[in-house]
Short mmCIF file of C-alpha atoms and ligand atoms in Angstrom, two decimals:
data_model
loop_
_atom_site.label_atom_id
_atom_site.label_comp_id
_atom_site.label_asym_id
_atom_site.label_seq_id
_atom_site.Cartn_x
_atom_site.Cartn_y
_atom_site.Cartn_z
CA MET W 1 102.01 198.23 -27.31
CA SER W 2 100.96 201.30 -25.31
CA TRP W 3 103.63 203.75 -24.22
CA GLN W 4 104.90 203.61 -20.65
CA SER W 5 105.70 207.03 -19.24
CA PRO W 6 109.22 206.94 -17.81
CA ILE W 7 108.25 209.35 -15.00
CA SER W 8 104.90 207.97 -13.82
CA PRO W 9 104.05 204.34 -12.96
CA GLY W 10 101.71 202.12 -14.96
CA ILE W 11 100.12 202.36 -18.41
CA SER W 12 96.99 204.42 -18.07
CA TRP W 13 93.65 203.45 -19.54
CA TYR W 14 93.77 206.83 -21.29
CA GLU W 15 96.97 205.81 -23.05
CA ALA W 16 95.50 202.43 -23.95
CA SER W 17 92.23 203.92 -25.22
CA VAL W 18 93.69 206.24 -27.85
CA PRO W 19 95.28 205.24 -31.15
CA GLU W 20 99.08 205.43 -31.11
CA ARG W 21 99.78 209.06 -30.28
CA PRO W 22 101.74 211.24 -32.65
CA SER W 23 105.32 211.64 -31.46
CA TYR W 24 107.38 214.80 -31.82
CA PRO W 25 111.14 214.82 -32.47
CA PRO W 26 113.81 215.62 -29.91
CA MET W 27 115.53 218.99 -30.31
CA ALA W 28 118.46 218.71 -32.73
CA GLY W 29 121.16 221.16 -31.67
CA SER W 30 121.14 224.63 -30.12
CA ARG W 31 118.51 227.18 -31.13
CA LYS W 32 117.17 230.66 -30.44
CA ALA W 33 113.63 231.67 -29.57
CA ASP W 34 111.65 234.65 -28.37
CA VAL W 35 110.16 232.47 -25.65
CA ALA W 36 111.28 229.08 -24.34
CA VAL W 37 108.87 226.79 -22.53
CA ILE W 38 110.05 223.88 -20.38
CA GLY W 39 107.41 221.20 -19.85
CA GLY W 40 104.81 219.82 -22.27
CA GLY W 41 101.75 219.32 -20.09
CA TYR W 42 98.68 221.54 -20.34
CA THR W 43 100.44 224.63 -18.92
CA GLY W 44 103.38 224.54 -21.32
CA LEU W 45 101.49 223.45 -24.43
CA GLN W 46 98.80 226.11 -23.96
CA ALA W 47 101.48 228.76 -23.55
CA ALA W 48 103.24 227.57 -26.71
CA TYR W 49 100.00 227.41 -28.70
CA ASN W 50 98.82 230.86 -27.67
CA LEU W 51 102.21 232.46 -28.31
CA ALA W 52 102.75 230.80 -31.66
CA LYS W 53 99.35 231.79 -32.98
CA GLU W 54 100.29 235.42 -32.33
CA GLY W 55 103.46 235.01 -34.37
CA VAL W 56 105.89 234.64 -31.46
CA ASP W 57 108.87 232.37 -32.08
CA VAL W 58 108.46 229.79 -29.32
CA THR W 59 110.38 226.63 -28.53
CA LEU W 60 108.93 224.08 -26.11
CA ILE W 61 110.79 221.06 -24.77
CA ASP W 62 109.63 218.13 -22.69
CA ALA W 63 111.94 215.62 -21.03
CA CYS W 64 109.61 212.76 -21.98
CA ARG W 65 106.50 212.72 -24.18
CA PHE W 66 103.73 215.29 -23.90
CA GLY W 67 101.24 214.21 -21.25
CA ASP W 68 103.67 211.82 -19.51
CA GLY W 69 103.35 213.97 -16.37
CA ALA W 70 100.01 214.77 -14.75
CA SER W 71 98.23 216.17 -17.81
CA GLY W 72 97.76 212.88 -19.65
CA ARG W 73 97.06 210.76 -16.57
CA ASN W 74 94.71 212.65 -14.23
CA GLY W 75 91.15 212.15 -13.00
CA GLY W 76 89.78 214.43 -15.71
CA GLN W 77 87.53 216.38 -13.33
CA PHE W 78 87.15 220.10 -13.96
CA GLY W 79 85.63 221.00 -10.59
CA THR W 80 84.56 224.59 -10.00
CA GLY W 81 86.49 227.54 -8.62
CA GLN W 82 89.90 227.14 -7.04
CA ARG W 83 90.84 224.09 -4.97
CA ALA W 84 89.79 225.89 -1.76
CA TRP W 85 86.12 226.83 -1.47
CA ALA W 86 85.49 230.47 -2.38
CA GLU W 87 84.24 231.39 1.11
CA ASP W 88 87.39 229.92 2.68
CA LEU W 89 89.56 231.88 0.26
CA GLU W 90 87.54 234.98 1.13
CA GLU W 91 88.72 234.71 4.73
CA VAL W 92 92.33 234.73 3.56
CA VAL W 93 92.38 237.13 0.61
CA GLY W 94 89.24 239.22 1.15
CA ARG W 95 85.92 239.46 -0.70
CA GLU W 96 87.10 241.13 -3.88
CA ARG W 97 90.06 238.86 -4.56
CA ALA W 98 88.11 235.74 -3.69
CA GLN W 99 85.55 236.75 -6.32
CA LEU W 100 88.27 237.48 -8.87
CA LEU W 101 89.91 234.09 -8.22
CA PHE W 102 86.55 232.40 -8.58
CA ASP W 103 85.84 234.25 -11.82
CA MET W 104 89.27 233.28 -13.10
CA ALA W 105 88.42 229.62 -12.59
CA GLU W 106 85.06 230.03 -14.32
CA ASN W 107 86.86 231.66 -17.24
CA ALA W 108 89.27 228.73 -17.23
CA LYS W 109 86.38 226.29 -17.54
CA ARG W 110 84.90 228.26 -20.41
CA TYR W 111 88.30 228.62 -22.07
CA VAL W 112 88.99 224.87 -22.17
CA LEU W 113 85.52 224.03 -23.47
CA ASP W 114 85.76 226.73 -26.17
CA PHE W 115 89.28 225.66 -27.12
CA ALA W 116 88.19 222.04 -27.61
CA ARG W 117 85.09 223.09 -29.53
CA GLU W 118 86.99 225.50 -31.79
CA HIS W 119 89.53 222.84 -32.75
CA ALA W 120 87.10 219.90 -32.85
CA ILE W 121 88.99 218.05 -30.11
CA ASP W 122 86.73 215.29 -28.88
CA MET W 123 87.82 215.28 -25.23
CA GLU W 124 84.65 213.40 -24.22
CA PHE W 125 83.27 216.12 -21.95
CA VAL W 126 80.47 214.78 -19.72
CA PRO W 127 78.59 217.28 -17.54
CA GLY W 128 77.94 216.93 -13.81
CA GLN W 129 79.99 216.66 -10.63
CA LEU W 130 79.02 215.31 -7.21
CA SER W 131 80.96 216.31 -4.09
CA VAL W 132 80.00 213.91 -1.32
CA SER W 133 80.61 213.75 2.41
CA HIS W 134 81.71 210.73 4.40
CA LYS W 135 80.94 212.55 7.68
CA ASP W 136 77.65 213.74 9.20
CA SER W 137 79.38 216.71 10.80
CA LEU W 138 79.85 218.56 7.49
CA GLU W 139 76.15 218.95 6.66
CA LYS W 140 75.80 222.56 7.79
CA GLU W 141 78.92 223.56 5.84
CA TYR W 142 77.70 221.86 2.67
CA ARG W 143 74.26 223.46 2.85
CA ARG W 144 75.82 226.86 3.52
CA HIS W 145 78.24 226.44 0.60
CA VAL W 146 75.36 225.99 -1.85
CA GLU W 147 73.74 229.21 -0.57
CA VAL W 148 76.95 231.24 -0.50
CA MET W 149 77.89 230.25 -4.02
CA ALA W 150 74.52 231.32 -5.40
CA GLU W 151 74.03 234.45 -3.32
CA ARG W 152 77.52 235.88 -2.96
CA PHE W 153 79.55 234.41 -5.84
CA GLY W 154 76.83 234.36 -8.51
CA TYR W 155 77.11 230.60 -9.16
CA PRO W 156 73.60 229.09 -9.28
CA HIS W 157 74.53 225.57 -10.45
CA LEU W 158 74.90 223.86 -7.06
CA SER W 159 72.19 221.93 -5.23
CA PHE W 160 72.30 220.10 -1.91
CA MET W 161 71.64 216.35 -2.10
CA ASP W 162 70.21 214.54 0.91
CA ARG W 163 71.19 210.99 1.75
CA GLU W 164 68.57 209.44 -0.52
CA GLU W 165 69.43 211.49 -3.59
CA THR W 166 73.14 210.95 -2.98
CA ALA W 167 72.62 207.19 -2.81
CA VAL W 168 70.58 207.13 -6.03
CA ARG W 169 73.01 209.31 -7.98
CA LEU W 170 76.04 207.32 -6.81
CA GLY W 171 74.45 203.89 -6.74
CA SER W 172 75.93 203.56 -3.25
CA SER W 173 74.76 204.32 0.27
CA HIS W 174 78.32 204.89 1.51
CA TYR W 175 78.07 208.69 1.72
CA ARG W 176 75.87 210.84 3.96
CA PHE W 177 74.93 213.71 1.62
CA GLY W 178 76.53 215.85 -1.02
CA ILE W 179 76.43 218.72 -3.48
CA ARG W 180 75.57 218.38 -7.13
CA ASP W 181 77.29 220.79 -9.51
CA ALA W 182 75.51 221.05 -12.84
CA GLY W 183 77.91 223.71 -14.09
CA THR W 184 80.99 221.58 -14.61
CA GLY W 185 82.04 218.09 -15.77
CA HIS W 186 84.87 215.76 -16.71
CA ILE W 187 86.99 214.83 -19.72
CA HIS W 188 89.40 212.28 -21.22
CA PRO W 189 92.63 214.07 -20.31
CA MET W 190 94.96 212.43 -22.84
CA LYS W 191 92.67 213.31 -25.75
CA LEU W 192 93.02 216.95 -24.74
CA VAL W 193 96.84 216.65 -24.60
CA ILE W 194 96.96 215.08 -28.06
CA GLY W 195 94.68 217.72 -29.60
CA LEU W 196 96.49 220.54 -27.85
CA ALA W 197 99.96 219.44 -28.98
CA LYS W 198 98.66 219.16 -32.53
CA GLN W 199 97.24 222.70 -32.39
CA ALA W 200 100.47 224.08 -30.93
CA ALA W 201 102.46 222.53 -33.80
CA LEU W 202 99.93 223.75 -36.40
CA ALA W 203 100.14 227.27 -34.96
CA GLY W 204 103.90 227.20 -35.61
CA ALA W 205 105.34 226.40 -32.18
CA ASN W 206 108.58 224.42 -32.26
CA ILE W 207 107.74 221.58 -29.93
CA PHE W 208 110.16 218.83 -28.96
CA GLU W 209 109.83 215.66 -26.91
CA GLN W 210 112.62 213.66 -25.21
CA THR W 211 114.62 216.84 -24.52
CA LYS W 212 115.41 217.45 -20.88
CA ALA W 213 116.36 220.87 -19.53
CA LEU W 214 119.40 220.52 -17.31
CA LYS W 215 120.05 224.10 -16.24
CA ILE W 216 118.49 227.55 -16.51
CA ASP W 217 120.58 230.68 -16.35
CA ARG W 218 120.26 234.36 -17.15
CA LYS W 219 123.37 235.88 -18.75
CA GLY W 220 123.99 238.91 -20.93
CA GLY W 221 120.28 239.84 -20.99
CA VAL W 222 119.11 236.45 -22.30
CA VAL W 223 117.87 233.24 -20.78
CA LEU W 224 120.01 230.18 -21.44
CA ILE W 225 118.45 226.74 -21.12
CA GLU W 226 120.96 223.99 -21.29
CA THR W 227 119.57 220.67 -22.48
CA GLU W 228 121.09 217.33 -23.27
CA ARG W 229 120.64 218.21 -26.97
CA GLY W 230 121.92 221.78 -27.14
CA THR W 231 121.18 225.17 -25.60
CA ILE W 232 118.10 227.33 -26.09
CA THR W 233 118.79 231.06 -25.99
CA ALA W 234 115.59 233.03 -25.40
CA ASP W 235 114.39 236.47 -24.34
CA ARG W 236 112.17 234.91 -21.71
CA ALA W 237 111.08 231.51 -20.45
CA LEU W 238 108.25 229.67 -18.76
CA ILE W 239 108.94 226.80 -16.38
CA ALA W 240 105.91 224.49 -16.65
CA CYS W 241 107.32 221.37 -14.98
CA ASN W 242 104.95 221.50 -11.99
CA ALA W 243 105.46 218.53 -9.67
CA TYR W 244 108.11 217.02 -11.93
CA ILE W 245 110.53 219.93 -11.41
CA GLY W 246 113.15 217.83 -9.61
CA ASN W 247 116.38 219.82 -9.11
CA LEU W 248 115.95 222.04 -12.16
CA GLU W 249 114.86 225.18 -10.31
CA PRO W 250 114.95 225.54 -6.51
CA VAL W 251 112.19 228.16 -5.94
CA THR W 252 109.58 225.99 -7.66
CA ALA W 253 110.89 222.90 -5.90
CA CYS W 254 110.54 224.52 -2.46
CA HIS W 255 106.98 225.72 -3.05
CA VAL W 256 105.45 222.91 -5.12
CA MET W 257 105.52 219.57 -3.34
CA PRO W 258 105.12 216.39 -5.40
CA ILE W 259 102.62 213.90 -4.07
CA ARG W 260 101.66 210.79 -5.92
CA SER W 261 98.10 209.90 -6.78
CA PHE W 262 96.86 206.63 -8.23
CA ILE W 263 93.96 205.57 -10.45
CA GLY W 264 92.56 202.20 -11.45
CA ALA W 265 90.22 201.41 -14.35
CA THR W 266 87.82 198.47 -13.99
CA THR W 267 86.38 196.30 -16.71
CA VAL W 268 83.21 197.69 -18.32
CA LEU W 269 80.41 197.66 -15.70
CA THR W 270 77.78 196.04 -17.91
CA GLU W 271 76.17 194.24 -14.98
CA HIS W 272 76.08 197.26 -12.68
CA PRO W 273 73.87 199.89 -14.34
CA GLY W 274 73.14 201.45 -10.92
CA VAL W 275 76.70 202.80 -10.57
CA LEU W 276 76.65 206.53 -11.41
CA PRO W 277 73.61 206.28 -13.69
CA GLY W 278 73.77 210.02 -14.46
CA GLY W 279 77.42 209.86 -15.58
CA GLU W 280 78.63 212.53 -13.14
CA SER W 281 82.13 212.54 -11.68
CA VAL W 282 82.56 212.33 -7.90
CA ASP W 283 85.01 213.64 -5.34
CA ASP W 284 84.69 213.05 -1.63
CA SER W 285 85.36 214.89 1.62
CA ARG W 286 88.32 212.81 2.75
CA PHE W 287 91.67 214.54 3.12
CA VAL W 288 93.05 211.75 0.94
CA VAL W 289 90.40 212.46 -1.66
CA ARG W 290 88.70 209.63 -3.50
CA TYR W 291 87.63 210.68 -6.97
CA PHE W 292 85.82 208.56 -9.51
CA ARG W 293 83.66 208.56 -12.58
CA LYS W 294 82.71 206.32 -15.45
CA SER W 295 84.52 206.36 -18.77
CA LYS W 296 82.55 206.75 -21.96
CA ASP W 297 82.71 202.99 -22.50
CA GLY W 298 81.34 202.28 -18.99
CA ARG W 299 84.41 201.50 -16.82
CA LEU W 300 84.80 202.87 -13.34
CA LEU W 301 87.91 205.08 -13.19
CA PHE W 302 88.70 205.31 -9.51
CA GLY W 303 91.38 207.48 -7.95
CA GLY W 304 92.60 207.63 -4.40
CA ARG W 305 95.64 209.22 -2.91
CA GLU W 306 98.00 207.63 -0.48
CA ALA W 307 101.57 208.25 0.57
CA TYR W 308 102.50 204.79 -0.71
CA THR W 309 106.07 203.71 -0.79
CA ALA W 310 105.64 201.04 -3.48
CA ASP W 311 104.35 202.14 -6.83
CA ASN W 312 104.06 199.15 -9.09
CA PRO W 313 100.72 198.64 -10.85
CA ARG W 314 99.88 195.49 -8.84
CA ASP W 315 100.11 197.42 -5.54
CA ILE W 316 98.03 200.24 -7.01
CA SER W 317 95.31 197.77 -8.11
CA SER W 318 94.91 196.16 -4.72
CA HIS W 319 94.63 199.50 -2.89
CA ILE W 320 92.17 200.86 -5.43
CA ARG W 321 90.07 197.68 -5.43
CA ARG W 322 89.79 197.86 -1.63
CA GLN W 323 88.62 201.48 -1.81
CA ILE W 324 86.11 200.65 -4.56
CA GLY W 325 84.77 197.77 -2.44
CA GLU W 326 84.15 200.12 0.51
CA ILE W 327 81.89 202.27 -1.66
CA TYR W 328 80.50 199.61 -3.99
CA PRO W 329 80.51 196.25 -2.14
CA ALA W 330 79.20 194.51 -5.29
CA LEU W 331 82.43 195.54 -7.04
CA ALA W 332 84.77 194.31 -4.29
CA ASP W 333 86.27 191.66 -6.60
CA ILE W 334 86.07 193.63 -9.83
CA GLU W 335 88.94 193.23 -12.25
CA ILE W 336 91.20 196.26 -12.56
CA THR W 337 92.44 196.29 -16.14
CA HIS W 338 94.72 199.33 -15.88
CA ALA W 339 96.41 200.90 -12.86
CA TRP W 340 98.59 203.95 -12.98
CA GLY W 341 99.87 206.90 -11.04
CA GLY W 342 101.06 210.42 -11.53
CA THR W 343 102.46 213.25 -9.50
CA VAL W 344 100.32 216.13 -8.31
CA GLY W 345 101.94 219.46 -7.42
CA ILE W 346 100.54 220.87 -4.20
CA THR W 347 101.32 224.06 -2.33
CA MET W 348 100.97 224.68 1.41
CA PRO W 349 97.68 226.66 1.12
CA ARG W 350 96.50 224.55 -1.89
CA GLN W 351 96.55 227.59 -4.18
CA PRO W 352 98.46 227.84 -7.49
CA PHE W 353 102.04 229.07 -7.44
CA CYS W 354 103.20 231.68 -9.96
CA ARG W 355 106.45 233.60 -9.57
CA GLU W 356 109.21 235.25 -11.56
CA VAL W 357 112.19 233.23 -10.33
CA MET W 358 114.81 235.24 -12.21
CA PRO W 359 114.42 238.15 -14.61
CA GLY W 360 112.33 236.98 -17.54
CA VAL W 361 111.76 233.48 -16.13
CA VAL W 362 108.31 232.66 -14.74
CA THR W 363 107.25 229.42 -13.11
CA ILE W 364 103.61 228.30 -12.82
CA GLY W 365 102.29 225.19 -11.12
CA GLY W 366 101.06 223.84 -7.78
CA TYR W 367 97.41 223.68 -8.82
CA SER W 368 96.96 221.26 -5.93
CA GLY W 369 94.89 218.61 -7.68
CA HIS W 370 92.71 221.19 -9.37
CA GLY W 371 94.75 221.86 -12.47
CA VAL W 372 92.83 220.35 -15.38
CA MET W 373 91.12 223.60 -16.26
CA LEU W 374 93.43 225.97 -14.34
CA SER W 375 96.70 224.77 -15.91
CA ASN W 376 95.27 225.15 -19.42
CA PHE W 377 94.13 228.65 -18.62
CA CYS W 378 97.35 229.62 -16.85
CA GLY W 379 99.32 228.60 -19.95
CA LYS W 380 97.13 230.94 -21.97
CA LEU W 381 97.52 233.70 -19.37
CA TYR W 382 101.29 233.33 -19.46
CA ALA W 383 101.13 233.86 -23.24
CA ASP W 384 99.06 237.02 -22.65
CA LEU W 385 101.66 238.23 -20.17
CA ALA W 386 104.51 237.63 -22.63
CA LEU W 387 102.52 239.44 -25.32
CA GLY W 388 102.21 242.46 -23.04
CA LYS W 389 98.44 242.07 -22.57
CA ASP W 390 96.55 242.64 -19.34
CA THR W 391 96.27 239.37 -17.47
CA PRO W 392 94.85 238.22 -14.14
CA LEU W 393 98.05 236.22 -13.60
CA ASP W 394 99.06 238.89 -11.09
CA LEU W 395 96.27 237.61 -8.86
CA LEU W 396 98.18 234.36 -8.57
CA LYS W 397 101.53 236.11 -8.20
CA ASP W 398 100.10 238.05 -5.25
CA LEU W 399 98.98 234.94 -3.37
CA LYS W 400 101.22 234.41 -0.40
CA ILE W 401 102.47 230.89 -0.94
CA PRO W 402 105.02 229.92 1.71
CA ALA W 403 107.81 227.44 1.01
CA PHE W 404 107.40 223.99 2.52
CA PRO W 405 109.34 223.69 5.75
CA GLY W 406 112.30 221.37 6.04
CA GLY W 407 114.36 222.51 3.05
CA THR W 408 115.03 220.17 0.15
CA ARG W 409 116.40 217.47 2.48
CA PHE W 410 113.58 217.10 4.96
CA ARG W 411 110.41 218.45 3.36
CA SER W 412 109.38 215.10 1.83
CA ALA W 413 109.74 213.38 5.18
CA LEU W 414 107.76 216.11 6.94
CA LEU W 415 105.05 215.99 4.31
CA PHE W 416 104.88 212.23 4.57
CA LEU W 417 104.27 212.55 8.31
CA ALA W 418 101.65 215.27 7.84
CA LEU W 419 99.81 213.33 5.11
CA SER W 420 99.84 210.16 7.13
CA TRP W 421 98.34 212.04 10.08
CA TYR W 422 95.53 213.50 7.99
CA ALA W 423 94.95 210.18 6.22
CA LEU W 424 94.55 208.62 9.65
CA ARG W 425 92.00 211.27 10.60
CA ASP W 426 89.94 210.26 7.52
CA ARG W 427 89.36 206.93 9.20
CA LEU W 428 88.12 208.39 12.51
C1 FAD K 501 96.67 210.96 -10.80
C2 FAD K 501 96.28 212.42 -10.92
C3 FAD K 501 94.95 212.78 -10.87
C4 FAD K 501 94.58 214.13 -11.00
N1 FAD K 501 93.25 214.42 -11.07
C5 FAD K 501 92.88 215.70 -11.31
C6 FAD K 501 91.50 216.01 -11.50
O1 FAD K 501 90.63 215.14 -11.53
N2 FAD K 501 91.18 217.32 -11.67
C7 FAD K 501 92.11 218.30 -11.71
O2 FAD K 501 91.75 219.48 -11.88
N3 FAD K 501 93.43 218.03 -11.58
C8 FAD K 501 93.84 216.75 -11.40
N4 FAD K 501 95.16 216.45 -11.32
C9 FAD K 501 96.15 217.54 -11.48
C10 FAD K 501 96.34 217.97 -12.94
O3 FAD K 501 96.52 216.85 -13.74
C11 FAD K 501 97.54 218.91 -13.02
O4 FAD K 501 97.32 220.03 -12.19
C12 FAD K 501 97.85 219.42 -14.42
O5 FAD K 501 97.84 218.39 -15.36
C13 FAD K 501 99.19 220.14 -14.40
O6 FAD K 501 99.65 220.36 -15.70
P1 FAD K 501 101.10 220.92 -15.97
O7 FAD K 501 101.23 221.12 -17.41
O8 FAD K 501 101.33 222.11 -15.11
O9 FAD K 501 102.08 219.78 -15.43
P2 FAD K 501 102.38 218.32 -15.98
O10 FAD K 501 101.28 217.81 -16.83
O11 FAD K 501 102.78 217.48 -14.83
O12 FAD K 501 103.61 218.52 -16.97
C14 FAD K 501 104.91 218.79 -16.54
C15 FAD K 501 105.84 218.37 -17.66
O13 FAD K 501 107.15 218.87 -17.38
C16 FAD K 501 108.07 217.97 -17.95
N5 FAD K 501 109.37 218.20 -17.34
C17 FAD K 501 109.73 218.09 -16.04
N6 FAD K 501 111.03 218.40 -15.87
C18 FAD K 501 111.52 218.72 -17.09
C19 FAD K 501 112.79 219.12 -17.56
N7 FAD K 501 113.85 219.23 -16.74
N8 FAD K 501 112.94 219.37 -18.88
C20 FAD K 501 111.89 219.27 -19.74
N9 FAD K 501 110.66 218.88 -19.34
C21 FAD K 501 110.46 218.62 -18.03
C22 FAD K 501 107.49 216.60 -17.62
O14 FAD K 501 108.00 215.60 -18.46
C23 FAD K 501 105.99 216.85 -17.79
O15 FAD K 501 105.53 216.45 -19.06
C24 FAD K 501 95.58 215.13 -11.16
C25 FAD K 501 96.92 214.76 -11.21
C26 FAD K 501 97.28 213.42 -11.11
C27 FAD K 501 98.73 213.03 -11.19
#
């Protein structure tokens, strides 16, 4: 029987498509460490791996099992750059920083691919990404983006797709045009989690599942992390809980808003060879982004985001099936074999959030739906920081990320209203 994450609804197809995953023990009693890491998704596990391989004594805890948050359950799409387009970032942070942030994301892409290659982790990387528009009005912007990326940001892998090419590559005439990115791709996210946890343990990191941090404090020059299974005393700590932070640490909670995203996996599309014949992944121009791709065994994995109130797998399936039917009418009645959700951490400007929240305690998250490559790399960059190396993490620290308005009591309600408004605009 596949494992059901206690913090995210539904058993994912990823979970069901891997052999039983190795489990790691809960922490048994109090311990000391040079560095403590809270959260065993990509961010935390990469930090632990990179620290341990340099001989640092690191202890990582996760409240559930590794990958039970976003890292084991996401759409698997790398994308390119930061969540915001580079030219839009340029308007906010200036030319030089926009380039540095773009380069950071390219390095992130390279880092994850090299990491998987080096450790023979078969994360099923498939190249190619299509970003498609559901509105005619965006054509000028899309064409311009292709030019700007090649001419100003040195990224030559984008090409504009007209309506005909878009329809052929998607196997659907639903979208108006799009951009093809030959410099990125998509992966099986849980396979990366499993391989990464294994490498962290092999490198000597002390990694524990089913161990929830209850409180973080700084006293007498050390960081104290109280858990239900003892206290960790460390010189420094990384909070890598992202959208699952809950009440553990208020600065992260005020800046990283949890929103839920849902994915459905269909049966294998044997009778529909025209759907994504090139195997690329797709994301669309809606505010409530639809993102989809085919799995290696030929299923459609289709994600859409809504501010749903119900979250049981049956509700997820019916919403996802309706969205699939809008794009692929021939699949309107397709069986959804697996339906699941997870929580994405978003920030107000959709840029990552990195801050020292108390002396020696850094939090990183809020990748805003763009964290598959960035979170892995940020975990590595945190390790570099702790090792006293030069790191571009300061670029993220310098981003001006405002807190969500409304305080802890009202921000969810305000966000719900805002999301509903934008979701409504998608339909106009
Ligand atoms: C449905 C979905 C689809 C997505 N699709 C994409 C995509 O296609 N492309 C993309 O780039 N990004 C995507 N994302 C986002 C991406 O998955 C995340 O940005 C990334 O996985 C974040 O990794 P993380 O390690 O920071 O956080 P997570 O993987 O969420 O890990 C946080 C961990 O912290 C643990 N934790 C929380 N509180 C405590 C505590 N008190 N004590 C101990 N442990 C604790 C949790 O158990 C969890 O394991 C998607 C996310 C979701 C949910």
